Tab-separated table of C-alpha atoms and ligand atoms in Angstrom:
chain	number	residue	atom	x	y	z
C	1	MET	CA	12.875	-81.674	86.327
C	2	LYS	CA	11.721	-85.092	87.410
C	3	ILE	CA	14.612	-87.129	88.749
C	4	LEU	CA	15.158	-90.820	89.443
C	5	ILE	CA	17.778	-91.651	92.070
C	6	VAL	CA	18.969	-95.254	91.926
C	7	GLY	CA	19.780	-96.795	95.312
C	8	GLY	CA	18.386	-97.008	98.811
C	9	GLY	CA	21.067	-96.097	101.337
C	10	GLY	CA	22.153	-93.113	103.369
C	11	ARG	CA	23.970	-91.783	100.330
C	12	GLU	CA	20.765	-91.740	98.312
C	13	HIS	CA	18.780	-90.103	101.124
C	14	ALA	CA	21.442	-87.393	101.357
C	15	LEU	CA	21.420	-86.897	97.565
C	16	ALA	CA	17.618	-86.712	97.524
C	17	TRP	CA	17.668	-84.211	100.405
C	18	LYS	CA	20.129	-81.990	98.571
C	19	LEU	CA	18.526	-82.309	95.133
C	20	SER	CA	15.085	-81.510	96.570
C	21	GLN	CA	16.421	-78.036	97.450
C	22	SER	CA	17.110	-77.241	93.798
C	23	PRO	CA	14.620	-74.900	92.111
C	24	ARG	CA	15.150	-77.034	88.997
C	25	VAL	CA	13.777	-80.145	90.668
C	26	LYS	CA	10.024	-80.740	90.646
C	27	GLU	CA	9.767	-84.361	91.694
C	28	ILE	CA	12.092	-87.109	92.901
C	29	PHE	CA	11.676	-90.866	92.607
C	30	ILE	CA	14.018	-93.174	94.485
C	31	SER	CA	14.483	-96.869	93.705
C	32	PRO	CA	14.251	-98.682	96.019
C	33	GLY	CA	14.693	-95.878	98.557
C	34	ASN	CA	14.010	-96.237	102.282
C	35	ALA	CA	11.747	-94.790	104.988
C	36	GLY	CA	13.711	-91.529	104.899
C	37	THR	CA	13.583	-90.963	101.155
C	38	SER	CA	9.809	-91.457	101.159
C	39	SER	CA	9.459	-88.163	103.030
C	40	ILE	CA	11.239	-86.377	100.178
C	41	GLY	CA	9.976	-88.194	97.111
C	42	THR	CA	8.329	-91.363	95.905
C	43	ASN	CA	9.947	-94.738	96.483
C	44	VAL	CA	9.526	-97.114	93.567
C	45	LEU	CA	10.562	-100.725	93.320
C	46	LEU	CA	12.052	-101.136	89.850
C	47	ASP	CA	13.990	-104.052	88.415
C	48	LEU	CA	17.325	-102.317	87.854
C	49	GLN	CA	18.656	-105.277	85.898
C	50	ASP	CA	15.924	-105.107	83.284
C	51	HIS	CA	17.204	-102.070	81.445
C	52	GLN	CA	14.508	-102.040	78.768
C	53	LYS	CA	11.713	-102.109	81.335
C	54	LEU	CA	13.448	-99.361	83.254
C	55	ILE	CA	13.746	-97.244	80.112
C	56	ASP	CA	10.016	-97.743	79.448
C	57	TRP	CA	9.167	-96.701	83.020
C	58	ILE	CA	11.395	-93.639	82.734
C	59	HIS	CA	9.707	-92.577	79.491
C	60	GLU	CA	6.223	-93.173	80.889
C	61	ASN	CA	7.011	-91.088	83.941
C	62	GLN	CA	8.826	-88.378	81.992
C	63	ILE	CA	11.987	-88.630	84.061
C	64	GLU	CA	14.549	-86.128	82.819
C	65	LEU	CA	17.572	-87.121	84.866
C	66	VAL	CA	18.835	-90.362	86.413
C	67	VAL	CA	21.416	-90.263	89.215
C	68	VAL	CA	23.060	-93.604	90.010
C	69	GLY	CA	24.200	-94.181	93.612
C	70	PRO	CA	25.671	-97.693	94.038
C	71	ASP	CA	28.463	-99.549	92.252
C	72	ASP	CA	26.595	-102.619	90.967
C	73	PRO	CA	24.410	-100.851	88.372
C	74	LEU	CA	27.484	-99.018	87.034
C	75	ALA	CA	29.323	-102.320	86.568
C	76	ASP	CA	26.167	-103.701	84.982
C	77	GLY	CA	26.143	-101.024	82.257
C	78	LEU	CA	23.025	-99.216	83.460
C	79	VAL	CA	24.420	-95.845	82.389
C	80	ASP	CA	25.281	-97.179	78.923
C	81	SER	CA	21.695	-98.359	78.467
C	82	MET	CA	20.195	-95.086	79.709
C	83	LEU	CA	22.419	-92.925	77.523
C	84	GLY	CA	21.704	-95.235	74.589
C	85	ALA	CA	18.021	-94.441	75.080
C	86	GLY	CA	18.736	-90.710	75.232
C	87	ILE	CA	18.124	-90.402	78.993
C	88	PRO	CA	20.485	-87.946	80.732
C	89	THR	CA	22.241	-90.004	83.404
C	90	PHE	CA	24.884	-89.138	85.982
C	91	GLY	CA	27.512	-91.807	86.472
C	92	PRO	CA	30.233	-93.419	84.371
C	93	GLN	CA	29.538	-95.951	81.652
C	94	LYS	CA	30.629	-99.527	82.239
C	95	ALA	CA	34.061	-99.160	80.603
C	96	ALA	CA	34.936	-96.090	82.694
C	97	ALA	CA	33.529	-97.645	85.887
C	98	GLU	CA	35.918	-100.584	85.401
C	99	ILE	CA	38.348	-98.505	87.447
C	100	GLU	CA	36.164	-99.591	90.386
C	101	TRP	CA	34.783	-102.968	89.360
C	102	SER	CA	38.138	-104.487	88.440
C	103	LYS	CA	41.028	-103.903	90.803
C	104	ALA	CA	43.367	-105.657	88.351
C	105	PHE	CA	42.347	-103.171	85.644
C	106	ALA	CA	42.719	-100.222	88.022
C	107	LYS	CA	46.163	-101.357	89.134
C	108	SER	CA	47.600	-101.893	85.658
C	109	PHE	CA	46.015	-98.609	84.538
C	110	MET	CA	47.778	-96.808	87.406
C	111	ARG	CA	51.072	-98.489	86.582
C	112	GLU	CA	50.796	-97.398	82.936
C	113	GLU	CA	49.802	-93.822	83.842
C	114	GLY	CA	52.301	-93.400	86.677
C	115	VAL	CA	49.549	-92.812	89.249
C	116	PRO	CA	51.061	-93.532	92.683
C	117	THR	CA	49.789	-96.781	94.196
C	118	ALA	CA	51.123	-99.805	96.087
C	119	ASP	CA	53.417	-102.151	94.139
C	120	PHE	CA	51.463	-105.206	92.977
C	121	GLU	CA	51.037	-108.273	90.795
C	122	SER	CA	47.803	-109.894	89.555
C	123	PHE	CA	47.128	-113.643	89.464
C	124	THR	CA	44.488	-116.095	88.311
C	125	ASP	CA	46.249	-119.285	89.350
C	126	PHE	CA	46.558	-120.347	92.991
C	127	ALA	CA	49.967	-122.063	92.788
C	128	THR	CA	51.595	-119.156	90.924
C	129	ALA	CA	50.118	-116.637	93.353
C	130	ARG	CA	51.307	-118.676	96.329
C	131	ASP	CA	54.834	-118.933	94.927
C	132	TYR	CA	54.958	-115.177	94.443
C	133	LEU	CA	53.649	-114.566	97.961
C	134	ARG	CA	56.222	-116.861	99.554
C	135	GLY	CA	59.105	-114.513	98.792
C	136	GLN	CA	57.443	-111.363	100.139
C	137	LYS	CA	57.924	-109.271	103.223
C	138	PHE	CA	54.770	-109.214	105.388
C	139	PRO	CA	52.209	-107.758	105.917
C	140	MET	CA	50.950	-108.088	102.338
C	141	VAL	CA	47.522	-107.260	100.995
C	142	ILE	CA	45.390	-109.719	98.994
C	143	LYS	CA	42.434	-108.341	97.030
C	144	ALA	CA	39.663	-109.968	95.067
C	145	ASP	CA	39.505	-108.293	91.664
C	146	GLY	CA	35.763	-107.652	91.535
C	147	LEU	CA	33.094	-105.998	93.676
C	148	ALA	CA	32.862	-107.709	97.065
C	149	ARG	CA	31.099	-105.173	99.311
C	150	GLY	CA	34.326	-104.082	100.973
C	151	LYS	CA	35.029	-107.633	102.155
C	152	GLY	CA	37.385	-108.726	99.395
C	153	VAL	CA	40.516	-107.209	100.944
C	154	ILE	CA	42.650	-109.265	103.321
C	155	ILE	CA	45.678	-107.867	105.113
C	156	ALA	CA	47.863	-110.931	105.638
C	157	LYS	CA	50.242	-110.677	108.602
C	158	ASN	CA	52.215	-113.703	107.466
C	159	PHE	CA	52.516	-116.200	104.625
C	160	GLU	CA	49.972	-118.618	106.118
C	161	GLU	CA	47.262	-115.967	106.310
C	162	GLY	CA	48.011	-114.881	102.765
C	163	GLU	CA	47.968	-118.456	101.483
C	164	GLN	CA	44.585	-118.953	103.156
C	165	ALA	CA	43.189	-115.802	101.503
C	166	LEU	CA	44.465	-116.935	98.092
C	167	ALA	CA	42.899	-120.365	98.573
C	168	ASP	CA	39.582	-118.788	99.633
C	169	MET	CA	39.484	-116.509	96.624
C	170	LEU	CA	41.084	-118.525	93.820
C	171	SER	CA	40.203	-122.096	94.796
C	172	LYS	CA	37.145	-121.967	97.062
C	173	LYS	CA	35.627	-118.984	95.240
C	174	VAL	CA	34.209	-117.442	98.412
C	175	PHE	CA	33.663	-114.212	96.456
C	176	GLY	CA	32.412	-116.040	93.364
C	177	ALA	CA	33.611	-114.629	90.040
C	178	ALA	CA	34.827	-111.467	91.829
C	179	GLY	CA	37.737	-113.605	93.053
C	180	ASN	CA	38.706	-115.218	89.716
C	181	THR	CA	41.606	-112.782	89.630
C	182	VAL	CA	43.431	-111.541	92.711
C	183	VAL	CA	45.784	-108.646	93.233
C	184	ILE	CA	48.643	-109.099	95.692
C	185	GLU	CA	50.035	-105.780	96.799
C	186	GLU	CA	52.450	-104.085	99.107
C	187	PHE	CA	51.089	-102.923	102.486
C	188	LEU	CA	50.989	-99.139	102.776
C	189	ASP	CA	51.456	-97.435	106.091
C	190	GLY	CA	49.934	-94.035	106.755
C	191	HIS	CA	46.638	-92.226	107.211
C	192	GLU	CA	43.671	-93.027	105.029
C	193	ILE	CA	41.425	-90.391	103.466
C	194	SER	CA	38.647	-90.275	100.883
C	195	VAL	CA	38.790	-87.850	97.989
C	196	HIS	CA	35.879	-87.142	95.654
C	197	ALA	CA	35.859	-85.215	92.397
C	198	PHE	CA	33.011	-84.154	90.140
C	199	CYS	CA	34.092	-85.119	86.610
C	200	ASP	CA	32.748	-84.253	83.173
C	201	GLY	CA	35.212	-86.399	81.236
C	202	GLU	CA	37.879	-83.712	81.094
C	203	THR	CA	37.488	-81.305	83.990
C	204	ALA	CA	37.624	-82.427	87.606
C	205	VAL	CA	36.592	-80.385	90.626
C	206	LEU	CA	37.648	-81.834	93.962
C	207	PHE	CA	35.432	-81.873	97.057
C	208	PRO	CA	37.021	-81.078	100.418
C	209	PRO	CA	38.865	-84.150	101.770
C	210	SER	CA	36.934	-86.556	103.977
C	211	GLN	CA	37.705	-89.502	106.176
C	212	ASP	CA	35.713	-92.669	106.602
C	213	HIS	CA	36.036	-95.178	109.447
C	214	LYS	CA	35.832	-98.562	107.785
C	215	ARG	CA	36.308	-100.998	110.636
C	216	ILE	CA	33.416	-101.926	112.872
C	217	GLY	CA	35.335	-101.427	116.121
C	218	GLU	CA	36.724	-98.403	117.899
C	219	GLY	CA	40.400	-97.681	117.308
C	220	ASP	CA	40.021	-99.194	113.809
C	221	THR	CA	39.664	-102.777	114.967
C	222	GLY	CA	37.549	-105.708	113.789
C	223	PRO	CA	36.263	-106.463	110.312
C	224	ASN	CA	35.781	-103.966	107.483
C	225	THR	CA	32.326	-102.515	106.901
C	226	GLY	CA	30.828	-100.281	104.228
C	227	GLY	CA	31.847	-97.360	106.463
C	228	MET	CA	30.866	-96.446	110.041
C	229	GLY	CA	31.220	-92.684	110.003
C	230	THR	CA	32.831	-89.743	108.258
C	231	ILE	CA	34.186	-86.273	108.785
C	232	ALA	CA	34.783	-83.542	106.218
C	233	PRO	CA	37.009	-81.703	105.740
C	234	VAL	CA	39.948	-83.492	107.376
C	235	PRO	CA	41.736	-80.863	109.496
C	236	TRP	CA	45.302	-82.035	108.807
C	237	VAL	CA	44.951	-82.271	105.008
C	238	SER	CA	46.432	-79.089	103.537
C	239	GLU	CA	45.532	-77.347	100.300
C	240	ASP	CA	48.960	-78.253	98.961
C	241	LEU	CA	48.253	-81.917	99.570
C	242	MET	CA	44.890	-81.612	97.786
C	243	ASP	CA	46.654	-79.925	94.835
C	244	GLU	CA	49.150	-82.776	94.720
C	245	ILE	CA	46.272	-85.289	94.746
C	246	ARG	CA	44.554	-83.426	91.918
C	247	ASP	CA	47.705	-83.159	89.796
C	248	LYS	CA	49.218	-86.609	90.409
C	249	ILE	CA	46.089	-88.716	90.801
C	250	ILE	CA	42.770	-87.244	89.669
C	251	LEU	CA	43.767	-85.445	86.467
C	252	PRO	CA	46.132	-88.157	85.120
C	253	THR	CA	43.357	-90.697	85.776
C	254	LEU	CA	40.768	-88.677	83.862
C	255	ARG	CA	43.185	-88.128	80.977
C	256	GLY	CA	44.240	-91.769	80.947
C	257	LEU	CA	40.649	-92.977	80.860
C	258	LYS	CA	39.726	-90.577	78.093
C	259	LYS	CA	42.755	-91.631	76.051
C	260	ARG	CA	41.489	-95.216	76.268
C	261	GLY	CA	38.015	-94.242	75.057
C	262	ARG	CA	36.615	-94.609	78.583
C	263	GLU	CA	35.562	-91.027	79.249
C	264	PHE	CA	34.649	-90.648	82.915
C	265	VAL	CA	31.525	-88.650	83.803
C	266	GLY	CA	30.426	-88.873	87.420
C	267	ILE	CA	32.178	-88.963	90.761
C	268	LEU	CA	35.730	-90.256	90.861
C	269	TYR	CA	36.442	-91.281	94.435
C	270	PRO	CA	39.872	-92.670	95.222
C	271	GLY	CA	40.556	-94.107	98.657
C	272	LEU	CA	44.049	-92.828	99.450
C	273	MET	CA	46.782	-93.655	101.892
C	274	ILE	CA	48.804	-90.591	102.820
C	275	THR	CA	52.219	-92.185	103.257
C	276	LYS	CA	55.584	-90.664	104.085
C	277	ASP	CA	56.230	-90.745	100.323
C	278	GLY	CA	53.029	-88.852	99.563
C	279	PRO	CA	49.475	-89.872	98.619
C	280	LYS	CA	48.963	-93.334	97.089
C	281	VAL	CA	45.771	-94.870	95.728
C	282	LEU	CA	44.330	-97.804	97.695
C	283	GLU	CA	41.391	-98.184	95.354
C	284	PHE	CA	39.212	-96.227	92.981
C	285	ASN	CA	35.467	-95.905	93.300
C	286	ALA	CA	33.348	-94.602	90.453
C	287	ARG	CA	30.525	-93.136	92.560
C	288	PHE	CA	29.705	-91.113	95.654
C	289	GLY	CA	30.995	-92.700	98.872
C	290	ASP	CA	28.665	-93.743	101.622
C	291	PRO	CA	28.758	-92.378	104.349
C	292	GLU	CA	31.043	-89.655	102.892
C	293	THR	CA	28.125	-88.237	100.901
C	294	GLN	CA	26.066	-87.814	104.051
C	295	SER	CA	28.699	-85.398	105.370
C	296	TYR	CA	29.347	-83.807	101.996
C	297	MET	CA	25.738	-82.884	101.291
C	298	ARG	CA	25.707	-80.934	104.564
C	299	LEU	CA	28.596	-78.815	103.236
C	300	LEU	CA	27.761	-78.311	99.564
C	301	LYS	CA	26.385	-74.822	98.960
C	302	THR	CA	25.978	-74.966	95.198
C	303	ASP	CA	22.854	-76.471	93.632
C	304	LEU	CA	23.715	-80.161	93.084
C	305	ALA	CA	21.396	-80.419	90.076
C	306	ASP	CA	23.323	-77.585	88.386
C	307	ILE	CA	26.612	-79.406	88.943
C	308	ILE	CA	25.294	-82.758	87.754
C	309	LEU	CA	23.847	-81.264	84.568
C	310	ALA	CA	27.119	-79.441	83.913
C	311	CYS	CA	29.016	-82.741	84.221
C	312	ILE	CA	26.665	-84.551	81.861
C	313	GLN	CA	26.857	-81.670	79.382
C	314	HIS	CA	30.684	-81.510	79.572
C	315	ARG	CA	30.759	-77.952	80.881
C	316	LEU	CA	31.758	-78.414	84.498
C	317	HIS	CA	34.214	-75.498	84.194
C	318	SER	CA	31.211	-73.168	83.829
C	319	VAL	CA	29.809	-73.850	87.322
C	320	PRO	CA	31.568	-72.390	90.371
C	321	ILE	CA	31.264	-74.888	93.205
C	322	GLU	CA	31.076	-73.609	96.750
C	323	TRP	CA	31.317	-75.396	100.083
C	324	GLU	CA	30.470	-74.214	103.572
C	325	LYS	CA	33.577	-73.269	105.492
C	326	HIS	CA	32.673	-75.377	108.522
C	327	TYR	CA	32.906	-79.085	109.373
C	328	ALA	CA	30.410	-81.872	108.891
C	329	CYS	CA	30.304	-85.379	110.282
C	330	CYS	CA	28.217	-88.514	110.095
C	331	VAL	CA	27.919	-91.262	112.713
C	332	VAL	CA	26.472	-94.510	111.373
C	333	LEU	CA	24.095	-96.615	113.482
C	334	ALA	CA	24.228	-100.282	112.519
C	335	SER	CA	22.255	-103.437	113.256
C	336	ALA	CA	23.413	-106.095	115.713
C	337	GLY	CA	25.706	-108.523	113.911
C	338	TYR	CA	26.732	-106.128	111.119
C	339	PRO	CA	29.001	-106.486	109.076
C	340	GLY	CA	28.145	-110.185	109.411
C	341	GLU	CA	24.634	-111.624	109.497
C	342	TYR	CA	22.183	-109.212	111.052
C	343	VAL	CA	18.533	-109.174	112.024
C	344	LYS	CA	15.919	-106.866	110.503
C	345	ASP	CA	12.461	-105.498	111.343
C	346	ILE	CA	13.487	-104.085	114.740
C	347	PRO	CA	11.406	-101.008	115.702
C	348	ILE	CA	13.375	-97.756	115.944
C	349	SER	CA	12.449	-95.081	118.484
C	350	GLY	CA	13.590	-91.512	119.076
C	351	LEU	CA	13.750	-90.452	115.425
C	352	ASP	CA	11.838	-87.206	116.018
C	353	GLU	CA	13.772	-86.366	119.185
C	354	ALA	CA	17.071	-86.919	117.360
C	355	GLU	CA	16.451	-84.098	114.867
C	356	SER	CA	17.518	-80.543	115.678
C	357	PRO	CA	18.160	-77.490	113.527
C	358	ASN	CA	21.765	-78.628	113.241
C	359	THR	CA	21.322	-82.377	112.894
C	360	ILE	CA	19.808	-84.434	110.123
C	361	LEU	CA	19.285	-88.154	110.274
C	362	PHE	CA	19.774	-89.777	106.934
C	363	HIS	CA	18.127	-93.159	106.616
C	364	ALA	CA	19.879	-96.206	105.169
C	365	GLY	CA	18.422	-99.602	106.132
C	366	THR	CA	14.990	-98.467	107.302
C	367	LYS	CA	11.446	-99.131	106.165
C	368	GLN	CA	7.973	-98.075	107.160
C	369	ASP	CA	5.999	-100.845	108.836
C	370	GLY	CA	2.502	-99.578	109.587
C	371	PRO	CA	2.950	-96.695	112.042
C	372	ASN	CA	6.530	-97.739	112.871
C	373	ILE	CA	9.884	-97.307	111.221
C	374	VAL	CA	11.866	-100.528	111.509
C	375	THR	CA	15.390	-101.648	110.633
C	376	ASN	CA	15.874	-103.094	107.158
C	377	GLY	CA	19.624	-103.378	106.608
C	378	GLY	CA	23.088	-103.522	108.129
C	379	ARG	CA	23.680	-99.801	108.241
C	380	VAL	CA	20.440	-98.279	109.501
C	381	LEU	CA	20.864	-94.535	110.008
C	382	GLY	CA	23.463	-91.785	109.690
C	383	ALA	CA	23.371	-88.969	112.230
C	384	THR	CA	24.881	-85.907	110.567
C	385	ALA	CA	25.729	-82.517	112.004
C	386	VAL	CA	27.764	-79.449	111.166
C	387	GLY	CA	29.845	-77.083	113.272
C	388	GLU	CA	32.371	-74.260	113.120
C	389	MET	CA	34.738	-76.688	114.784
C	390	LEU	CA	34.944	-80.398	114.160
C	391	ASN	CA	34.388	-81.296	117.805
C	392	GLY	CA	31.216	-79.175	117.883
C	393	ALA	CA	29.860	-81.077	114.887
C	394	LEU	CA	30.751	-84.384	116.521
C	395	ASP	CA	29.111	-83.432	119.830
C	396	ALA	CA	25.912	-82.517	118.017
C	397	ALA	CA	25.861	-85.766	116.033
C	398	TYR	CA	26.428	-87.861	119.164
C	399	GLN	CA	23.703	-85.916	120.990
C	400	SER	CA	21.366	-86.950	118.195
C	401	VAL	CA	22.571	-90.556	118.432
C	402	SER	CA	21.792	-90.622	122.163
C	403	GLU	CA	18.080	-90.151	121.385
C	404	ILE	CA	17.837	-93.162	119.108
C	405	HIS	CA	17.163	-96.688	120.207
C	406	PHE	CA	16.726	-100.025	118.563
C	407	ALA	CA	17.597	-103.425	119.987
C	408	GLY	CA	21.234	-104.308	119.307
C	409	MET	CA	22.130	-100.884	117.870
C	410	GLN	CA	25.892	-100.495	117.426
C	411	TYR	CA	27.974	-97.467	116.511
C	412	ARG	CA	31.518	-96.211	116.920
C	413	LYS	CA	32.069	-93.647	119.647
C	414	ASP	CA	35.372	-92.436	118.201
C	415	ILE	CA	34.359	-91.004	114.826
C	416	GLY	CA	36.693	-88.124	113.991
C	417	GLN	CA	38.892	-88.616	117.035
C	418	LYS	CA	42.022	-89.666	115.188
C	419	SER	CA	41.903	-86.497	113.068
C	420	LEU	CA	40.613	-84.101	115.689
C	421	TYR	CA	43.978	-83.178	117.118
C	422	ALA	CA	46.239	-84.192	114.257
C	423	ARG	CA	47.861	-81.172	112.630
C	424	THR	CA	49.913	-82.348	109.724
C	425	ALA	CA	50.180	-85.217	107.309
M	1	AMP	P1	39.976	-101.246	99.374
M	1	AMP	O1	38.610	-101.867	99.207
M	1	AMP	O2	40.943	-101.615	98.313
M	1	AMP	O3	39.917	-99.759	99.645
M	1	AMP	O4	40.525	-101.837	100.735
M	1	AMP	C1	39.764	-101.820	101.923
M	1	AMP	C2	40.606	-101.328	103.059
M	1	AMP	O5	41.772	-102.132	103.226
M	1	AMP	C3	41.145	-99.923	102.810
M	1	AMP	O6	40.210	-98.972	103.207
M	1	AMP	C4	42.402	-99.920	103.648
M	1	AMP	O7	42.105	-99.618	104.988
M	1	AMP	C5	42.890	-101.335	103.565
M	1	AMP	N1	43.908	-101.458	102.501
M	1	AMP	C6	43.688	-101.735	101.203
M	1	AMP	N2	44.850	-101.790	100.511
M	1	AMP	C7	45.828	-101.557	101.395
M	1	AMP	C8	47.251	-101.463	101.300
M	1	AMP	N3	47.899	-101.673	100.154
M	1	AMP	N4	47.945	-101.185	102.428
M	1	AMP	C9	47.311	-100.988	103.607
M	1	AMP	N5	45.971	-101.063	103.755
M	1	AMP	C10	45.233	-101.341	102.681
M	2	LIG	N1	32.854	-95.164	102.212
M	2	LIG	C1	33.086	-96.389	101.582
M	2	LIG	C2	32.485	-96.530	100.268
M	2	LIG	O1	31.590	-95.803	99.878
M	2	LIG	O2	32.909	-97.418	99.529
């Protein structure tokens, strides 16, 4: 098979790495890819918004499978166009992906289906939203409806902060059209985890639980990022809890989407808060998480191409999916300034020294510049490692990190710490 992977982050490098191990896979193209993916396949710069041109390129190059990484192309109907042209593609169509690209849709869907989530109301008008907010108990959470790169969520400690967030979104349009509607919801207290499930429209198979670290600063402080590091599995998440998540969240969501003619094929990835009243959905994603996928690909034993084809062909039940019994982790190295403005084109050293039999560096914002590899994004690299014990995996990943240098490099030194010694939810 010749495969096209859409995207250029650590997630896509990890997917390319895993797919390249499949005996089914002959050649991989990645668009746009990064310096890491170019050692596995061919990076190609394609206009992902010009679906007809993309279809022509795919036919010319005899691509037999497209795997979509990021959220934007899903919201843009890329999968619909590919399937319309008869090209096998992994990822949900636009209507199913709405569970990610519209928080207002996701919230009312959950309310209708009885999927546990924070209490909420949606608004399009500033004055009405402000009046509603005035009577609430704080903290409250204000969310832009659309895709906003993880920045469209404000936890308001008091009315004034909430009012400011509403004004930014609804009046000043700081998130553009993504903020035309806002969701105001109840603040949930608890521990946050990421759950992923392979889905073929009807059947869902859950991955082991994982945990991202979304804030830039240690101890979960500072602004939200795309994700600064992950562990999988999460030691305190029991099998019973995963069964509850499957039965109360994943399966009702798949059924509810199908009932609405929005059959979901791809990865359903809810961000969950494990509260004292059980798991509740913070948000749905309709794709692989990043950096979760960088940890997950180190644990997946089964051929990923087999699983993806089974999903697309609606026969996921026919493929047994196996995971390594040990732990994996990923520590993200980011550019100075990230998640705000950051500089690029900084030379990176130590990449060879950072690799060991146990560690793999997945590239995110990197590019080849003559003989050098230089930074080319906010999140630059993900150091991944595995271990029988979580702390062994973490030690190995941080050993790898200690070899890498680029000016202004920042990373969190506490990835996994909050779950390392926790025993129970
Ligand atoms: P989201 O993009 O909806 O996942 O929100 C980004 C981050 O904000 C989440 O990862 C949580 O840490 C936090 N968050 C979102 N919604 C809530 C909520 N209702 N209560 C507490 N924290 C939340
Ligand atoms: N890990 C955060 C995300 O993929 O959205």
